[in-house]
Short mmCIF file of C-alpha atoms in Angstrom, two decimals:
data_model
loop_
_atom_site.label_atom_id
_atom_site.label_comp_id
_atom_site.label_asym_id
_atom_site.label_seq_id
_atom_site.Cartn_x
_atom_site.Cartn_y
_atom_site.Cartn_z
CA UNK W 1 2.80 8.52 23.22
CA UNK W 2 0.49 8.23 19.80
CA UNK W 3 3.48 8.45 17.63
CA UNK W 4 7.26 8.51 17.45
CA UNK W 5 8.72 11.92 18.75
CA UNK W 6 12.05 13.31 17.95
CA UNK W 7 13.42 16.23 19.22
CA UNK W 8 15.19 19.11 18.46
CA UNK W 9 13.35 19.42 14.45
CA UNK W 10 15.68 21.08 13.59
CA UNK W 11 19.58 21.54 14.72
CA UNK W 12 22.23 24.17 13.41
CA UNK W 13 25.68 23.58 14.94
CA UNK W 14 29.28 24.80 14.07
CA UNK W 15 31.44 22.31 12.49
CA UNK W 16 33.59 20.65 15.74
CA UNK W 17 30.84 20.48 17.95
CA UNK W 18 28.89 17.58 19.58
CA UNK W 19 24.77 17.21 19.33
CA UNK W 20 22.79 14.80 20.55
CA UNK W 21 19.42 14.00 18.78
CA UNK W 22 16.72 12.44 20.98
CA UNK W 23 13.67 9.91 20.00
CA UNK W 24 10.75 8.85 21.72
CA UNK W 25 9.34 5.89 20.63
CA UNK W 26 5.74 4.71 20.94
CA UNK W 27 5.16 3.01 24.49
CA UNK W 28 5.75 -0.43 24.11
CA UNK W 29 7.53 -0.58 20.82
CA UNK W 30 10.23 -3.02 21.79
CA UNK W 31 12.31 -2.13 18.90
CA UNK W 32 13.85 0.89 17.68
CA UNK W 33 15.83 2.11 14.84
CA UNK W 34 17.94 5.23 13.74
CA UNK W 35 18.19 6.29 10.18
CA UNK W 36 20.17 8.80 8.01
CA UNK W 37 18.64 10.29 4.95
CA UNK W 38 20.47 12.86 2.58
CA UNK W 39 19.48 14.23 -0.28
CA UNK W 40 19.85 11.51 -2.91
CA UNK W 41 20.92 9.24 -1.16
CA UNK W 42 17.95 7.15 0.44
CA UNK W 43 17.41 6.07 4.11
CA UNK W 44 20.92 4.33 5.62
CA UNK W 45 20.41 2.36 8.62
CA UNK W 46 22.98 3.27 11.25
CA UNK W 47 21.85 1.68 14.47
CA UNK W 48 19.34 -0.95 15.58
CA UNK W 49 17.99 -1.56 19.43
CA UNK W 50 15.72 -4.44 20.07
CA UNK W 51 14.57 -5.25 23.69
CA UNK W 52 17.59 -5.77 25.64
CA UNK W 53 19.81 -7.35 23.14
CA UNK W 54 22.79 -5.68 22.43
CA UNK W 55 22.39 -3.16 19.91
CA UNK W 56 23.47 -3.47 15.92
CA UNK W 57 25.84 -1.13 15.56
CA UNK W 58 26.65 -2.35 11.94
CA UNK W 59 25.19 0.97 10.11
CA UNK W 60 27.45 3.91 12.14
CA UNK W 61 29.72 5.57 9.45
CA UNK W 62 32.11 6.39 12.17
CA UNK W 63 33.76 6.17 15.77
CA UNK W 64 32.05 10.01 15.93
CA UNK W 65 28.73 8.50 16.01
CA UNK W 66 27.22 6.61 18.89
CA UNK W 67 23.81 5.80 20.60
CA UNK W 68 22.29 4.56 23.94
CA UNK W 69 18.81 3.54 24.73
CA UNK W 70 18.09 4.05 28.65
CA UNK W 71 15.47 1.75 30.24
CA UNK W 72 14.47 -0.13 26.71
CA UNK W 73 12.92 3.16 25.67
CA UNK W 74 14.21 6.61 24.87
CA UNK W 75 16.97 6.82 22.77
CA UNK W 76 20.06 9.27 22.23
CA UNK W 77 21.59 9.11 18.84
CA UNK W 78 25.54 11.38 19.50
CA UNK W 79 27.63 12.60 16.84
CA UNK W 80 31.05 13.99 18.25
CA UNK W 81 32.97 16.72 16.56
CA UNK W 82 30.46 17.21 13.73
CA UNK W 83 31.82 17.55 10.31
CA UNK W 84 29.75 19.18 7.33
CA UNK W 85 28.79 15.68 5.62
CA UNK W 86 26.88 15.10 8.97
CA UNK W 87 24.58 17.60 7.30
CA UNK W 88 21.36 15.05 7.07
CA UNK W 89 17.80 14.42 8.16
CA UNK W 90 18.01 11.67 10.78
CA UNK W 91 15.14 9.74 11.23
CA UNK W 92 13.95 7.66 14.17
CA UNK W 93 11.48 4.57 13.95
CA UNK W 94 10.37 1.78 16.23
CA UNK W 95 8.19 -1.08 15.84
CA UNK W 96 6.34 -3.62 17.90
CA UNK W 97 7.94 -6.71 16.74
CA UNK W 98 10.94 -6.43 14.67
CA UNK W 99 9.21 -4.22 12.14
CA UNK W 100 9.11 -7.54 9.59
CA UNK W 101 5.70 -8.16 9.30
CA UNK W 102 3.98 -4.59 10.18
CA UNK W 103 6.30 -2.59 9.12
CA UNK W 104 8.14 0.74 11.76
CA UNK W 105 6.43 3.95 12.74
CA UNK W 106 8.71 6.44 11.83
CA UNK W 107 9.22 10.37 13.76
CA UNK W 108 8.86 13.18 11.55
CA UNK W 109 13.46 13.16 11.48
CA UNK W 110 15.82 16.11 13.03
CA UNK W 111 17.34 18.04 10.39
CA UNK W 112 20.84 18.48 11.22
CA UNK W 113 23.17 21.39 9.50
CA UNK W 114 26.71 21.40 10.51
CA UNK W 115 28.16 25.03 9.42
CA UNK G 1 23.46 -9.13 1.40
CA UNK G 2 19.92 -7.67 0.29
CA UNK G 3 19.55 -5.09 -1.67
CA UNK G 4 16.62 -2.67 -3.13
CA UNK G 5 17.17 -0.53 -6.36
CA UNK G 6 14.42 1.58 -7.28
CA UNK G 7 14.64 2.97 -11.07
CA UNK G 8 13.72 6.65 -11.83
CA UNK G 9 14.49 8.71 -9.14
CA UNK G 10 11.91 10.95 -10.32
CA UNK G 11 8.46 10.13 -11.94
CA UNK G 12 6.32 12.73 -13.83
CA UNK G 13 2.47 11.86 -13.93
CA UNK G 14 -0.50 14.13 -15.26
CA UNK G 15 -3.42 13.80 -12.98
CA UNK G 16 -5.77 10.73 -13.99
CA UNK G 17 -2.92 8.88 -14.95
CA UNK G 18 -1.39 5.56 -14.04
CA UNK G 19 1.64 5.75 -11.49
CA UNK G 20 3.70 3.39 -11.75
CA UNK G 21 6.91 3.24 -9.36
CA UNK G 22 9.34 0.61 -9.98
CA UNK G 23 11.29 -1.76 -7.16
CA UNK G 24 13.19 -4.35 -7.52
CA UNK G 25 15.30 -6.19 -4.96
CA UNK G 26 17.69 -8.78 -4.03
CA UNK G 27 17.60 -11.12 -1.37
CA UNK G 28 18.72 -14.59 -0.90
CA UNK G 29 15.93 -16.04 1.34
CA UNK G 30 12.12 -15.11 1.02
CA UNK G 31 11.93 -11.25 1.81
CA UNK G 32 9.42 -9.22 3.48
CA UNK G 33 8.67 -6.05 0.94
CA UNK G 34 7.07 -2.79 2.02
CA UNK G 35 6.40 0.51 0.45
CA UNK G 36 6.66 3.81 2.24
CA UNK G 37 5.42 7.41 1.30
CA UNK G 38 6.92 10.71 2.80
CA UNK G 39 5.41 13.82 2.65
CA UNK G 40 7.00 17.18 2.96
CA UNK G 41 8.86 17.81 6.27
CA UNK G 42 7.56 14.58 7.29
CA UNK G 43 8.19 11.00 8.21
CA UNK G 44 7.91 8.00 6.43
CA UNK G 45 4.46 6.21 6.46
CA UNK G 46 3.82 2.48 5.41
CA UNK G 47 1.64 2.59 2.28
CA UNK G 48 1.54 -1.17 1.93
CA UNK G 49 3.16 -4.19 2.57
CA UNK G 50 4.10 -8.01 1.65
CA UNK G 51 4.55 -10.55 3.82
CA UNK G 52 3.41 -13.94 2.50
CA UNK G 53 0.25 -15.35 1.09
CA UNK G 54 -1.64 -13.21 -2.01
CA UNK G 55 0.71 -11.87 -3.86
CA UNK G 56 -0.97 -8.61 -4.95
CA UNK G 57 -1.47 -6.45 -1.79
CA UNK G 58 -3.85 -3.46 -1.83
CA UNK G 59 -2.53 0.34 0.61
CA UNK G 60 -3.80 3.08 1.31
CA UNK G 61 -4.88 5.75 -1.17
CA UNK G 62 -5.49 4.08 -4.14
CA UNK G 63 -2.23 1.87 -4.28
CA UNK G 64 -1.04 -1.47 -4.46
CA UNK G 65 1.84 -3.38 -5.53
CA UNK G 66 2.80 -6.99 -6.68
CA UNK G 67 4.99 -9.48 -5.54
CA UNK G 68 6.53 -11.08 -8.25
CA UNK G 69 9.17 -14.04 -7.55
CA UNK G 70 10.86 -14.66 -10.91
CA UNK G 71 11.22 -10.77 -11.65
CA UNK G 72 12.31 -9.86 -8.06
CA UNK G 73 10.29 -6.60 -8.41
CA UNK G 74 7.66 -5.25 -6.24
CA UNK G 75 6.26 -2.21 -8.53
CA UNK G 76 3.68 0.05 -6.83
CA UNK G 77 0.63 1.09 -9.41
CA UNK G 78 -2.31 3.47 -8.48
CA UNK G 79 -4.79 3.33 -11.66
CA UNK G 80 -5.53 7.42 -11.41
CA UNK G 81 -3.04 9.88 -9.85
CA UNK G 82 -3.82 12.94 -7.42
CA UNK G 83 -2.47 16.01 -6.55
CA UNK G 84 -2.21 14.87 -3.54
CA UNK G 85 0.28 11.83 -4.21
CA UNK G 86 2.98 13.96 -4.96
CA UNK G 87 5.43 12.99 -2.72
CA UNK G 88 8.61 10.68 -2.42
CA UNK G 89 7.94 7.08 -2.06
CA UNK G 90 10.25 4.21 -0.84
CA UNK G 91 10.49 0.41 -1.23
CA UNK G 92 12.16 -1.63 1.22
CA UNK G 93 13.10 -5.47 1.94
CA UNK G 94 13.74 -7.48 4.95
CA UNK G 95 14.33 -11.10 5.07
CA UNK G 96 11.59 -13.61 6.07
CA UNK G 97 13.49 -16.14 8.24
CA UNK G 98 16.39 -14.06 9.81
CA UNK G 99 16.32 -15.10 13.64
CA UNK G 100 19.22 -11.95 13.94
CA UNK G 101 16.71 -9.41 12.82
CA UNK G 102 17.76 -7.08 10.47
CA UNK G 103 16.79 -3.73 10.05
CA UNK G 104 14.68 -3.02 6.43
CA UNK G 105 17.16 -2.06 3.80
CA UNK G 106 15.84 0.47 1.83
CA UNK G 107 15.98 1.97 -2.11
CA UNK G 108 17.18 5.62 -2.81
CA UNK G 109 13.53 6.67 -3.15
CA UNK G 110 11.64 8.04 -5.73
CA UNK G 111 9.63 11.21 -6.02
CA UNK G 112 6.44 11.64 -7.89
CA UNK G 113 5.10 14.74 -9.30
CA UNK G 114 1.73 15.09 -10.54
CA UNK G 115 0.76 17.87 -12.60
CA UNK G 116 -2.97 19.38 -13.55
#
């Protein structure tokens, strides 16, 4: 597609529940990255895919939190048993190379509220 | 471990004057140095960016930002603010020669208000 898409914009879910938050890259983008930004708090990296390395998982603040990316192109980002501090926007990005010289293309986020 | 530390987490501008946003960072090899700019309900967009070579590096909009070595910082000017900048801008760093490939670290962000 022309740009990143990331779908649902917006998610409400009871605290204890699972969501999954989906991102569509731009075709071709070989790398792609998921991102967590609350309110003060900047941008934290949680995961990292490039190609078909395995991913860097370095970033995910717990066990609850997971990701896949099926056929080196959509990705699922999965937060188990959501707890209110989940409350963020999460933002998805790719880029062509590994975003060092040109920088990501980032979706517009899914704003998550855990009640 | 690199880091990115952006002072003010808010800025207060009157239109037609100087923006000045403040970055500094901390790497140990050569970094890579971008600024982003998000909008409202939207996603981050690159406004500018430093790779190697020239060391001041002209955006879109109006902005650009220098690379200097010895202060670590990476400040983003525009000479006349608009209504239109008001917004929430970012700096981030990534190292140069990484072979892993590490994801851009990024500062806490901070918002710009511009008032008529």
């Amino acid at each position: 597609g022309a740009g990143v898409s990331q779908s649902p914009s917006n998610k409400v879910t009871e605290k204890g529940k699972d969501v999954e938050l989906r991102c569509d890259p731009i075709s071709g983008h070989t790398a792609l990255y998921w991102y967590r930004q609350s309110l003060g708090q900047g941008l934290e990296f949680l995961i990292y895919f490039q190609g078909n390395s395995a991913p860097d998982k370095s970033g995910l603040p717990s066990d609850r939190f997971s990701a896949e990316r099926t056929g080196g192109s959509v990705s699922t980002l999965t937060i188990q048993r959501t707890q209110q501090e989940d409350s963020a926007v999460y933002l998805c990005a790719s880029s062509l190379d590994r975003g060092r010289v040109k920088g990501y293309t980032f979706g517009s986020g899914t704003r998550l509220t855990v009640v | 471990a690199q880091s990115v530390t952006q002072l003010g987490s808010h800025v207060s501008v009157s239109e037609g004057a100087l923006v000045l946003l403040r970055c500094n960072y901390s790497s140990s090899v050569p970094p890579y140095l971008f600024w982003y700019v998000q909008y409202p309900n939207q996603g981050l967009q690159l406004l500018l960016k430093y790779t190697t070579g020239a060391t001041l590096v002209k955006g879109i909009n109006g902005f650009e930002a220098e690379f200097k070595k010895s202060e670590t910082s990476f400040h983003l000017t525009k000479p006349s603010a608009h209504m239109s900048d008001a917004a929430e801008y970012f700096c981030a760093v990534s190292d140069q020669g990484s072979q892993a490939g590490t994801a851009l670290i990024f500062g806490k962000g901070t918002t710009l208000s511009v008032s008529s």
